[in-house]
Amino acid sequence: MTATTTTDWRDTLRDATDLALVGILVTVAAVPVVTTGAAVAVGAEAVHLRFTDGRWPGPRDVLRTFGRRLLPGALATLAVLAVALLLGLNIFWLRQGLAPGGELLLGLTAVVGAALIGLVALAIPFLGRAYTYRSALRTALSRPALIVTCAGVIGIAFLIGSILPVTAPLLVGYVLLALHTIARRVPSAATA
């Protein structure tokens, strides 16, 4: 006879509170902005460990991972901010009529922006698998359908966070879990 593992409501509640705490910690660690990449990578790794290996990382592991990811994460954060600034300027110029292209180019820019959000979101769980930032993006690029799914997850989280702003830090942990679940469809590869 095989033993079955059952999950009762206390386990579910424990996971929910742990994910909320992860979201709060990632949000606090991302406040200096340049630490955002490292904070998100550490949060993704914590979620990956919990829902793959069944354990949370210890404080020393978290600090070691944060230190290792700090410089590459800062560069990734600056790259994401630069692309967001360029897309924002493009949208502003198109809406003001300062750049040619009108509504068609405005719609195309919005689609490109949503695709880039989905791409970055899909790359995040691969950081949790100890991928480098570059290899995480490469792996995410190979799965266009999952990019669309991740963009939808980010859109829903943004909508909930804008309706109830106080929940935004809590949502970060749940978004990391949702992205982890989506990325589980992609088999692990050797890290680059």
PDB file of C-alpha atoms in Angstrom:
ATOM      1  CA  MET A   1       0.000   0.000   0.000  1.00  0.00           C
ATOM      2  CA  THR A   2       1.392   3.394  -0.936  1.00  0.00           C
ATOM      3  CA  ALA A   3       1.118   6.348   1.338  1.00  0.00           C
ATOM      4  CA  THR A   4      -0.495   9.416  -0.127  1.00  0.00           C
ATOM      5  CA  THR A   5       0.551  12.860   0.837  1.00  0.00           C
ATOM      6  CA  THR A   6      -2.308  15.141   1.654  1.00  0.00           C
ATOM      7  CA  THR A   7      -2.135  18.848   2.003  1.00  0.00           C
ATOM      8  CA  ASP A   8      -4.385  20.376   4.596  1.00  0.00           C
ATOM      9  CA  TRP A   9      -5.418  23.990   4.890  1.00  0.00           C
ATOM     10  CA  ARG A  10      -2.520  24.831   7.235  1.00  0.00           C
ATOM     11  CA  ASP A  11       0.037  23.884   4.582  1.00  0.00           C
ATOM     12  CA  THR A  12      -1.774  26.025   2.043  1.00  0.00           C
ATOM     13  CA  LEU A  13      -1.949  28.928   4.482  1.00  0.00           C
ATOM     14  CA  ARG A  14       1.758  28.526   5.312  1.00  0.00           C
ATOM     15  CA  ASP A  15       2.688  28.630   1.618  1.00  0.00           C
ATOM     16  CA  ALA A  16       0.452  31.657   1.056  1.00  0.00           C
ATOM     17  CA  THR A  17       2.031  33.601   3.904  1.00  0.00           C
ATOM     18  CA  ASP A  18       5.523  32.550   2.836  1.00  0.00           C
ATOM     19  CA  LEU A  19       4.849  33.801  -0.705  1.00  0.00           C
ATOM     20  CA  ALA A  20       3.514  37.085   0.658  1.00  0.00           C
ATOM     21  CA  LEU A  21       6.674  37.440   2.742  1.00  0.00           C
ATOM     22  CA  VAL A  22       8.838  36.716  -0.310  1.00  0.00           C
ATOM     23  CA  GLY A  23       6.973  39.463  -2.155  1.00  0.00           C
ATOM     24  CA  ILE A  24       7.508  41.950   0.648  1.00  0.00           C
ATOM     25  CA  LEU A  25      11.220  41.089   0.943  1.00  0.00           C
ATOM     26  CA  VAL A  26      11.782  41.347  -2.821  1.00  0.00           C
ATOM     27  CA  THR A  27       9.972  44.694  -2.865  1.00  0.00           C
ATOM     28  CA  VAL A  28      12.038  46.060   0.029  1.00  0.00           C
ATOM     29  CA  ALA A  29      15.287  44.784  -1.519  1.00  0.00           C
ATOM     30  CA  ALA A  30      14.337  46.436  -4.838  1.00  0.00           C
ATOM     31  CA  VAL A  31      13.768  49.897  -3.328  1.00  0.00           C
ATOM     32  CA  PRO A  32      17.256  51.182  -4.292  1.00  0.00           C
ATOM     33  CA  VAL A  33      16.251  50.348  -7.926  1.00  0.00           C
ATOM     34  CA  VAL A  34      19.724  49.129  -8.991  1.00  0.00           C
ATOM     35  CA  THR A  35      19.216  46.111  -6.724  1.00  0.00           C
ATOM     36  CA  THR A  36      15.963  45.131  -8.457  1.00  0.00           C
ATOM     37  CA  GLY A  37      17.563  42.538 -10.730  1.00  0.00           C
ATOM     38  CA  ALA A  38      19.320  40.804  -7.847  1.00  0.00           C
ATOM     39  CA  ALA A  39      16.220  40.959  -5.617  1.00  0.00           C
ATOM     40  CA  VAL A  40      14.006  39.414  -8.277  1.00  0.00           C
ATOM     41  CA  ALA A  41      16.585  36.695  -9.035  1.00  0.00           C
ATOM     42  CA  VAL A  42      16.865  35.787  -5.353  1.00  0.00           C
ATOM     43  CA  GLY A  43      13.074  35.725  -4.995  1.00  0.00           C
ATOM     44  CA  ALA A  44      12.781  33.525  -8.090  1.00  0.00           C
ATOM     45  CA  GLU A  45      15.398  31.148  -6.714  1.00  0.00           C
ATOM     46  CA  ALA A  46      13.610  30.950  -3.360  1.00  0.00           C
ATOM     47  CA  VAL A  47      10.297  30.122  -5.034  1.00  0.00           C
ATOM     48  CA  HIS A  48      12.019  27.574  -7.284  1.00  0.00           C
ATOM     49  CA  LEU A  49      13.634  25.829  -4.295  1.00  0.00           C
ATOM     50  CA  ARG A  50      10.394  25.766  -2.313  1.00  0.00           C
ATOM     51  CA  PHE A  51       8.173  24.394  -5.048  1.00  0.00           C
ATOM     52  CA  THR A  52      10.748  22.096  -6.645  1.00  0.00           C
ATOM     53  CA  ASP A  53      12.873  20.844  -3.733  1.00  0.00           C
ATOM     54  CA  GLY A  54      10.364  21.492  -0.944  1.00  0.00           C
ATOM     55  CA  ARG A  55      12.531  23.876   1.086  1.00  0.00           C
ATOM     56  CA  TRP A  56      13.201  27.576   1.431  1.00  0.00           C
ATOM     57  CA  PRO A  57      16.807  28.808   1.188  1.00  0.00           C
ATOM     58  CA  GLY A  58      18.565  29.835   4.389  1.00  0.00           C
ATOM     59  CA  PRO A  59      19.594  33.430   5.137  1.00  0.00           C
ATOM     60  CA  ARG A  60      23.243  32.755   4.211  1.00  0.00           C
ATOM     61  CA  ASP A  61      22.229  31.274   0.865  1.00  0.00           C
ATOM     62  CA  VAL A  62      19.985  34.258   0.184  1.00  0.00           C
ATOM     63  CA  LEU A  63      22.737  36.762   0.994  1.00  0.00           C
ATOM     64  CA  ARG A  64      25.325  34.834  -1.051  1.00  0.00           C
ATOM     65  CA  THR A  65      22.988  34.662  -4.061  1.00  0.00           C
ATOM     66  CA  PHE A  66      22.103  38.347  -3.684  1.00  0.00           C
ATOM     67  CA  GLY A  67      25.789  39.313  -3.642  1.00  0.00           C
ATOM     68  CA  ARG A  68      26.557  37.122  -6.656  1.00  0.00           C
ATOM     69  CA  ARG A  69      23.621  38.585  -8.612  1.00  0.00           C
ATOM     70  CA  LEU A  70      24.125  42.227  -7.612  1.00  0.00           C
ATOM     71  CA  LEU A  71      26.308  43.494 -10.486  1.00  0.00           C
ATOM     72  CA  PRO A  72      24.700  41.465 -13.301  1.00  0.00           C
ATOM     73  CA  GLY A  73      21.290  42.338 -11.858  1.00  0.00           C
ATOM     74  CA  ALA A  74      22.132  46.049 -11.801  1.00  0.00           C
ATOM     75  CA  LEU A  75      23.144  45.882 -15.470  1.00  0.00           C
ATOM     76  CA  ALA A  76      19.956  43.999 -16.337  1.00  0.00           C
ATOM     77  CA  THR A  77      17.883  46.533 -14.401  1.00  0.00           C
ATOM     78  CA  LEU A  78      19.520  49.434 -16.237  1.00  0.00           C
ATOM     79  CA  ALA A  79      18.896  47.718 -19.589  1.00  0.00           C
ATOM     80  CA  VAL A  80      15.209  47.161 -18.765  1.00  0.00           C
ATOM     81  CA  LEU A  81      14.848  50.774 -17.600  1.00  0.00           C
ATOM     82  CA  ALA A  82      16.523  52.063 -20.778  1.00  0.00           C
ATOM     83  CA  VAL A  83      14.187  50.050 -23.011  1.00  0.00           C
ATOM     84  CA  ALA A  84      11.153  51.167 -20.960  1.00  0.00           C
ATOM     85  CA  LEU A  85      12.270  54.799 -21.264  1.00  0.00           C
ATOM     86  CA  LEU A  86      12.682  54.493 -25.038  1.00  0.00           C
ATOM     87  CA  LEU A  87       9.275  52.861 -25.432  1.00  0.00           C
ATOM     88  CA  GLY A  88       7.695  55.477 -23.166  1.00  0.00           C
ATOM     89  CA  LEU A  89       9.269  58.304 -25.159  1.00  0.00           C
ATOM     90  CA  ASN A  90       8.121  56.710 -28.396  1.00  0.00           C
ATOM     91  CA  ILE A  91       4.549  56.465 -27.111  1.00  0.00           C
ATOM     92  CA  PHE A  92       4.675  60.062 -25.821  1.00  0.00           C
ATOM     93  CA  TRP A  93       6.009  61.394 -29.134  1.00  0.00           C
ATOM     94  CA  LEU A  94       3.426  59.440 -31.134  1.00  0.00           C
ATOM     95  CA  ARG A  95       0.547  60.644 -28.948  1.00  0.00           C
ATOM     96  CA  GLN A  96       1.714  64.260 -29.205  1.00  0.00           C
ATOM     97  CA  GLY A  97       2.103  63.996 -32.975  1.00  0.00           C
ATOM     98  CA  LEU A  98       5.826  64.747 -32.726  1.00  0.00           C
ATOM     99  CA  ALA A  99       6.757  61.533 -34.557  1.00  0.00           C
ATOM    100  CA  PRO A 100       5.185  60.198 -37.742  1.00  0.00           C
ATOM    101  CA  GLY A 101       3.213  56.961 -37.678  1.00  0.00           C
ATOM    102  CA  GLY A 102       0.017  57.827 -35.877  1.00  0.00           C
ATOM    103  CA  GLU A 103      -2.297  55.276 -34.310  1.00  0.00           C
ATOM    104  CA  LEU A 104      -0.886  52.315 -36.226  1.00  0.00           C
ATOM    105  CA  LEU A 105       2.628  52.842 -34.899  1.00  0.00           C
ATOM    106  CA  LEU A 106       1.232  53.589 -31.439  1.00  0.00           C
ATOM    107  CA  GLY A 107      -0.547  50.224 -31.420  1.00  0.00           C
ATOM    108  CA  LEU A 108       2.557  48.467 -32.701  1.00  0.00           C
ATOM    109  CA  THR A 109       4.650  50.078 -29.951  1.00  0.00           C
ATOM    110  CA  ALA A 110       2.145  48.892 -27.335  1.00  0.00           C
ATOM    111  CA  VAL A 111       2.331  45.332 -28.707  1.00  0.00           C
ATOM    112  CA  VAL A 112       6.142  45.438 -28.657  1.00  0.00           C
ATOM    113  CA  GLY A 113       6.041  46.745 -25.080  1.00  0.00           C
ATOM    114  CA  ALA A 114       3.699  43.949 -23.971  1.00  0.00           C
ATOM    115  CA  ALA A 115       5.907  41.358 -25.699  1.00  0.00           C
ATOM    116  CA  LEU A 116       9.006  42.706 -23.959  1.00  0.00           C
ATOM    117  CA  ILE A 117       7.221  42.614 -20.591  1.00  0.00           C
ATOM    118  CA  GLY A 118       6.287  38.984 -21.253  1.00  0.00           C
ATOM    119  CA  LEU A 119       9.846  38.148 -22.323  1.00  0.00           C
ATOM    120  CA  VAL A 120      11.390  39.632 -19.179  1.00  0.00           C
ATOM    121  CA  ALA A 121       8.711  37.971 -17.024  1.00  0.00           C
ATOM    122  CA  LEU A 122       9.393  34.552 -18.567  1.00  0.00           C
ATOM    123  CA  ALA A 123      13.144  34.989 -18.060  1.00  0.00           C
ATOM    124  CA  ILE A 124      12.694  35.537 -14.301  1.00  0.00           C
ATOM    125  CA  PRO A 125      11.965  31.899 -13.327  1.00  0.00           C
ATOM    126  CA  PHE A 126      15.050  30.755 -15.241  1.00  0.00           C
ATOM    127  CA  LEU A 127      17.089  33.031 -13.002  1.00  0.00           C
ATOM    128  CA  GLY A 128      15.671  30.948 -10.174  1.00  0.00           C
ATOM    129  CA  ARG A 129      17.186  27.890 -11.829  1.00  0.00           C
ATOM    130  CA  ALA A 130      20.600  29.626 -11.625  1.00  0.00           C
ATOM    131  CA  TYR A 131      20.708  30.663 -15.270  1.00  0.00           C
ATOM    132  CA  THR A 132      22.679  33.768 -16.161  1.00  0.00           C
ATOM    133  CA  TYR A 133      20.635  36.775 -17.222  1.00  0.00           C
ATOM    134  CA  ARG A 134      21.645  36.291 -20.862  1.00  0.00           C
ATOM    135  CA  SER A 135      20.863  32.561 -20.964  1.00  0.00           C
ATOM    136  CA  ALA A 136      17.545  33.176 -19.192  1.00  0.00           C
ATOM    137  CA  LEU A 137      16.549  35.625 -21.937  1.00  0.00           C
ATOM    138  CA  ARG A 138      17.709  33.215 -24.647  1.00  0.00           C
ATOM    139  CA  THR A 139      15.657  30.388 -23.152  1.00  0.00           C
ATOM    140  CA  ALA A 140      12.617  32.649 -22.794  1.00  0.00           C
ATOM    141  CA  LEU A 141      12.924  33.763 -26.442  1.00  0.00           C
ATOM    142  CA  SER A 142      12.602  30.158 -27.551  1.00  0.00           C
ATOM    143  CA  ARG A 143       9.049  29.950 -26.124  1.00  0.00           C
ATOM    144  CA  PRO A 144       6.875  32.660 -27.746  1.00  0.00           C
ATOM    145  CA  ALA A 145       3.559  31.186 -26.538  1.00  0.00           C
ATOM    146  CA  LEU A 146       4.782  31.286 -22.945  1.00  0.00           C
ATOM    147  CA  ILE A 147       5.875  34.904 -23.433  1.00  0.00           C
ATOM    148  CA  VAL A 148       2.263  35.807 -24.209  1.00  0.00           C
ATOM    149  CA  THR A 149       1.071  33.884 -21.144  1.00  0.00           C
ATOM    150  CA  CYS A 150       3.572  35.669 -18.890  1.00  0.00           C
ATOM    151  CA  ALA A 151       2.542  39.053 -20.296  1.00  0.00           C
ATOM    152  CA  GLY A 152      -1.021  38.162 -19.322  1.00  0.00           C
ATOM    153  CA  VAL A 153       0.045  37.249 -15.777  1.00  0.00           C
ATOM    154  CA  ILE A 154       1.857  40.582 -15.415  1.00  0.00           C
ATOM    155  CA  GLY A 155      -1.178  42.395 -16.816  1.00  0.00           C
ATOM    156  CA  ILE A 156      -3.513  40.760 -14.310  1.00  0.00           C
ATOM    157  CA  ALA A 157      -1.128  41.484 -11.424  1.00  0.00           C
ATOM    158  CA  PHE A 158      -0.836  45.108 -12.562  1.00  0.00           C
ATOM    159  CA  LEU A 159      -4.615  45.407 -12.679  1.00  0.00           C
ATOM    160  CA  ILE A 160      -5.024  43.958  -9.166  1.00  0.00           C
ATOM    161  CA  GLY A 161      -2.163  46.101  -7.839  1.00  0.00           C
ATOM    162  CA  SER A 162      -3.661  49.256  -9.330  1.00  0.00           C
ATOM    163  CA  ILE A 163      -7.090  48.521  -7.861  1.00  0.00           C
ATOM    164  CA  LEU A 164      -5.641  47.713  -4.412  1.00  0.00           C
ATOM    165  CA  PRO A 165      -2.164  49.315  -4.273  1.00  0.00           C
ATOM    166  CA  VAL A 166      -1.529  48.064  -0.743  1.00  0.00           C
ATOM    167  CA  THR A 167      -1.461  44.498  -2.125  1.00  0.00           C
ATOM    168  CA  ALA A 168       1.274  45.204  -4.694  1.00  0.00           C
ATOM    169  CA  PRO A 169       4.204  43.993  -2.544  1.00  0.00           C
ATOM    170  CA  LEU A 170       2.259  40.865  -1.597  1.00  0.00           C
ATOM    171  CA  LEU A 171       1.522  40.125  -5.242  1.00  0.00           C
ATOM    172  CA  VAL A 172       5.221  39.904  -6.111  1.00  0.00           C
ATOM    173  CA  GLY A 173       5.590  36.510  -4.423  1.00  0.00           C
ATOM    174  CA  TYR A 174       2.452  35.167  -6.072  1.00  0.00           C
ATOM    175  CA  VAL A 175       3.582  36.443  -9.474  1.00  0.00           C
ATOM    176  CA  LEU A 176       6.926  34.680  -8.977  1.00  0.00           C
ATOM    177  CA  LEU A 177       5.038  31.450  -8.259  1.00  0.00           C
ATOM    178  CA  ALA A 178       2.808  31.918 -11.320  1.00  0.00           C
ATOM    179  CA  LEU A 179       5.850  32.551 -13.538  1.00  0.00           C
ATOM    180  CA  HIS A 180       7.621  29.540 -11.995  1.00  0.00           C
ATOM    181  CA  THR A 181       4.598  27.381 -12.794  1.00  0.00           C
ATOM    182  CA  ILE A 182       4.526  28.594 -16.400  1.00  0.00           C
ATOM    183  CA  ALA A 183       8.283  28.066 -16.837  1.00  0.00           C
ATOM    184  CA  ARG A 184       8.060  24.500 -15.529  1.00  0.00           C
ATOM    185  CA  ARG A 185       6.905  23.598 -19.033  1.00  0.00           C
ATOM    186  CA  VAL A 186      10.455  24.288 -20.199  1.00  0.00           C
ATOM    187  CA  PRO A 187      12.915  21.517 -19.274  1.00  0.00           C
ATOM    188  CA  SER A 188      16.048  22.492 -17.342  1.00  0.00           C
ATOM    189  CA  ALA A 189      19.140  22.996 -19.446  1.00  0.00           C
ATOM    190  CA  ALA A 190      22.774  23.445 -18.550  1.00  0.00           C
ATOM    191  CA  THR A 191      23.323  26.918 -17.234  1.00  0.00           C
ATOM    192  CA  ALA A 192      25.333  29.256 -19.381  1.00  0.00           C
TER     193      ALA A 192
END
